[in-house]
Amino acid sequence: RKEVEQDPGPFNVPEGATVAFNCTYSNSASQSFFWYRQDCRKEPKLLMSVYSSGNEDGRFTAQLNRASQYISLLIRDSKLSDSATYLCVVRNSGYALNFGKGTSLLVTP
Amino acid sequence: SAVISQKPSRDICQRGTSLTIQCQVDSQVTMMFWYRQQPGQSLTLIATANQGSEATYESGFVIDKFPISRPNLTFSTLTVSNMSPEDSSIYLCSVEVRLTEAFFGQGTRLTVV
């Protein structure tokens, strides 16, 4: 079983829609959680960190449920420019990051 | 933040040959990593490049196949040795700043024929 699992999608949504991505992780000792965005043929870039209390950054809201080992990302009012692959990333103890396969999002006009 | 220059951006290589990928960072960083991203797969950590000592390899990766150099705190190389078509992948170097954000090079897209 992979350490970080995501629904690969693709998610096809119209502009303005709200879309949610889910991610589960297997290591209960995981300490840090992130969502990264990867555009086609580009390197991953940090979208937001995920905090235990949940956090919001504009149209993006991230939630963490440690008991269920579950992370979510909610995107409101989707824009065409949100089309990308969203990577769920978890850090256990130490420095190594564990990446999910990513969830593909396509926002259509 | 950190700006990373990685080269080459892509290459097509004959099987049995080796390719060295370079990664230059615009500031001194302690932690530098090498990842592989195979088509349709997640990023997989190959090794941590340690300055002044041997790299630390993850399970499934060995020094003979992926030798790494880290001569100083701003530069590292990864060599993919004795390549086979299974090595075709994107290779990315990465640095972390205060364990809050990972920055990546643009990636090297390798095709082995």
Coordinates of C-alpha atoms in Angstrom, one line a residue:
Chain A
R1 CA 0.0 0.0 0.0
K2 CA 1.4 3.4 -1.0
E3 CA 2.0 5.9 1.8
V4 CA 0.0 8.6 0.2
E5 CA -3.1 7.9 -1.9
Q6 CA -5.2 10.2 -4.0
D7 CA -8.0 9.8 -6.5
P8 CA -6.1 10.4 -9.8
G9 CA -9.2 11.9 -11.5
P10 CA -9.3 13.6 -13.9
F11 CA -11.9 16.0 -12.5
N12 CA -13.5 18.0 -15.2
V13 CA -15.5 20.9 -13.8
P14 CA -16.9 24.1 -15.3
E15 CA -15.6 27.5 -14.5
G16 CA -17.0 28.8 -11.2
A17 CA -17.6 25.3 -9.8
T18 CA -16.4 24.1 -6.4
V19 CA -14.3 21.0 -6.4
A20 CA -12.8 18.9 -3.6
F21 CA -9.8 16.6 -3.6
N22 CA -9.1 13.9 -1.0
C23 CA -6.0 12.3 0.1
T24 CA -5.2 9.5 2.7
Y25 CA -1.9 8.7 4.3
S26 CA -0.8 5.5 6.0
N27 CA 1.8 6.6 8.5
S28 CA 0.1 7.8 11.7
A29 CA 3.4 9.4 12.8
S30 CA 3.3 11.8 9.8
Q31 CA 4.1 15.3 10.9
S32 CA 3.6 17.8 8.1
F33 CA 1.2 18.0 5.3
F34 CA 1.1 20.0 2.1
W35 CA -0.6 20.5 -1.2
Y36 CA 1.6 21.1 -4.2
R37 CA 0.5 22.1 -7.7
Q38 CA 2.2 20.7 -10.8
D39 CA 1.4 22.2 -14.2
C40 CA 2.0 20.1 -17.3
R41 CA 5.7 19.6 -18.0
K42 CA 6.6 21.8 -15.1
E43 CA 8.1 21.3 -11.6
P44 CA 5.9 21.0 -8.5
K45 CA 5.3 24.2 -6.6
L46 CA 3.9 24.6 -3.1
L47 CA 0.2 25.6 -3.1
M48 CA -0.3 25.6 0.7
S49 CA 0.6 23.8 3.9
V50 CA -2.1 22.0 5.8
Y51 CA -2.5 22.7 9.5
S52 CA -4.4 20.8 12.1
S53 CA -7.0 23.5 12.5
G54 CA -7.6 23.8 8.8
N55 CA -6.5 26.8 6.8
E56 CA -7.7 28.9 4.0
D57 CA -5.9 30.9 1.3
G58 CA -8.3 32.8 -0.9
R59 CA -10.4 30.3 -2.9
F60 CA -8.4 27.4 -1.4
T61 CA -9.2 25.6 1.8
A62 CA -7.2 22.7 3.3
Q63 CA -8.4 20.4 6.0
L64 CA -6.5 17.7 8.0
N65 CA -8.1 14.9 10.0
R66 CA -5.4 13.2 11.9
A67 CA -7.8 10.6 13.4
S68 CA -8.8 9.4 9.9
Q69 CA -5.4 10.2 8.4
Y70 CA -7.2 12.2 5.7
I71 CA -6.4 15.5 4.0
S72 CA -8.6 17.5 1.7
L73 CA -8.3 20.5 -0.6
L74 CA -11.4 22.5 -1.6
I75 CA -11.2 25.0 -4.5
R76 CA -14.1 27.4 -4.8
D77 CA -15.1 29.5 -7.8
S78 CA -12.8 27.5 -10.1
K79 CA -10.8 29.4 -12.7
L80 CA -9.4 28.1 -16.0
S81 CA -5.9 28.7 -14.6
D82 CA -6.6 26.2 -11.8
S83 CA -6.2 23.4 -14.3
A84 CA -3.2 21.4 -13.1
T85 CA -2.3 18.3 -11.1
Y86 CA -2.6 18.6 -7.4
L87 CA -0.1 16.6 -5.3
C88 CA -0.8 15.6 -1.7
V89 CA 2.5 15.5 0.1
V90 CA 3.3 14.2 3.6
R91 CA 6.4 14.4 5.7
N92 CA 7.1 11.7 8.3
S93 CA 9.9 12.1 10.8
G94 CA 13.0 13.3 9.2
Y95 CA 13.3 15.2 6.0
A96 CA 11.9 13.0 3.2
L97 CA 8.7 14.0 1.5
N98 CA 6.2 11.4 0.3
F99 CA 4.2 12.4 -2.7
G100 CA 0.8 11.1 -3.9
K101 CA 0.4 10.4 -7.6
G102 CA -1.6 13.6 -7.9
T103 CA -5.2 14.5 -8.9
S104 CA -5.7 16.0 -12.3
L105 CA -8.1 19.0 -12.6
L106 CA -9.4 20.4 -15.8
V107 CA -11.6 23.5 -15.6
T108 CA -13.6 24.2 -18.7
P109 CA -15.2 27.4 -20.0
Chain B
S1 CA 12.9 31.1 -1.3
A2 CA 15.4 29.4 -3.5
V3 CA 16.0 29.5 -7.3
I4 CA 17.3 26.3 -8.8
S5 CA 18.9 25.9 -12.2
Q6 CA 18.9 22.3 -13.5
K7 CA 20.4 21.1 -16.7
P8 CA 20.1 19.6 -19.1
S9 CA 16.3 20.1 -19.4
R10 CA 16.0 17.1 -21.6
D11 CA 18.2 14.4 -23.3
I12 CA 17.9 11.4 -25.4
C13 CA 20.5 8.8 -24.7
Q14 CA 21.7 5.4 -25.9
R15 CA 21.3 2.5 -23.6
G16 CA 24.5 1.6 -21.8
T17 CA 25.7 5.2 -21.6
S18 CA 25.6 7.6 -18.6
L19 CA 24.2 11.1 -18.1
T20 CA 25.1 13.6 -15.5
I21 CA 22.5 16.1 -14.4
Q22 CA 23.6 19.3 -12.7
C23 CA 21.7 21.3 -10.1
Q24 CA 22.8 24.9 -9.1
V25 CA 21.0 26.8 -6.2
D26 CA 21.2 30.5 -5.8
S27 CA 21.9 30.3 -2.1
Q28 CA 23.5 28.0 0.4
V29 CA 21.2 25.2 1.5
T30 CA 21.7 22.3 3.8
M31 CA 19.2 19.9 2.4
M32 CA 19.3 18.9 -1.3
F33 CA 17.4 16.0 -2.8
W34 CA 17.1 14.1 -6.0
Y35 CA 13.7 12.7 -7.1
R36 CA 12.5 10.7 -10.1
Q37 CA 9.0 11.0 -11.6
Q38 CA 8.1 8.2 -14.0
P39 CA 5.2 8.8 -16.4
G40 CA 1.9 8.8 -14.5
Q41 CA 3.6 8.2 -11.2
S42 CA 4.3 10.2 -8.1
L43 CA 7.7 11.7 -7.3
T44 CA 10.0 9.2 -5.7
L45 CA 13.0 10.2 -3.6
I46 CA 16.2 8.7 -4.9
A47 CA 18.6 10.1 -2.4
T48 CA 19.6 13.0 -0.1
A49 CA 22.8 14.7 -1.3
N50 CA 25.0 15.5 1.7
Q51 CA 27.7 18.0 1.5
G52 CA 31.1 16.6 2.5
S53 CA 29.9 13.0 2.8
E54 CA 28.3 10.2 0.8
A55 CA 24.7 10.6 -0.3
T56 CA 21.9 8.8 1.6
Y57 CA 20.0 6.5 -0.7
E58 CA 16.4 5.4 -0.4
S59 CA 15.4 1.8 -0.7
G60 CA 15.7 0.5 -4.3
F61 CA 18.4 3.0 -5.3
V62 CA 22.1 2.4 -5.1
I63 CA 25.2 4.5 -5.5
D64 CA 26.6 2.5 -8.4
K65 CA 23.6 3.2 -10.5
F66 CA 23.0 6.8 -9.3
P67 CA 26.3 8.3 -8.1
I68 CA 25.8 11.8 -6.5
S69 CA 28.2 14.5 -5.8
R70 CA 27.8 17.5 -3.5
P71 CA 31.0 19.5 -3.5
N72 CA 29.5 22.5 -1.8
L73 CA 26.2 23.9 -0.4
T74 CA 25.0 25.3 -3.7
F75 CA 25.7 22.5 -6.2
S76 CA 25.0 18.9 -6.8
T77 CA 25.1 16.4 -9.6
L78 CA 23.2 13.1 -10.2
T79 CA 24.6 10.6 -12.7
V80 CA 22.3 7.9 -14.2
S81 CA 24.8 5.2 -15.1
N82 CA 24.6 2.3 -17.6
M83 CA 21.2 3.5 -18.7
S84 CA 18.4 1.3 -19.9
P85 CA 14.9 2.2 -21.3
E86 CA 13.5 1.7 -17.8
D87 CA 15.5 4.8 -16.6
S88 CA 13.4 7.0 -18.9
S89 CA 11.9 9.5 -16.5
I90 CA 11.9 13.0 -15.3
Y91 CA 14.6 13.7 -12.7
L92 CA 14.2 16.6 -10.3
C93 CA 16.5 18.2 -7.8
S94 CA 15.0 19.8 -4.8
V95 CA 16.0 21.9 -1.8
E96 CA 14.1 22.7 1.4
V97 CA 14.1 25.9 3.2
R98 CA 13.4 25.6 6.9
L99 CA 11.3 22.4 6.3
T100 CA 8.4 24.7 5.3
E101 CA 8.6 24.5 1.5
A102 CA 10.4 22.4 -1.1
F103 CA 11.7 24.1 -4.2
F104 CA 12.3 22.1 -7.4
G105 CA 14.5 22.5 -10.4
Q106 CA 12.7 22.5 -13.8
G107 CA 13.5 18.8 -14.2
T108 CA 15.5 16.8 -16.7
R109 CA 13.4 14.7 -19.1
L110 CA 15.4 11.7 -20.0
T111 CA 14.6 9.2 -22.8
V112 CA 16.8 6.2 -23.2
V113 CA 16.6 4.4 -26.5

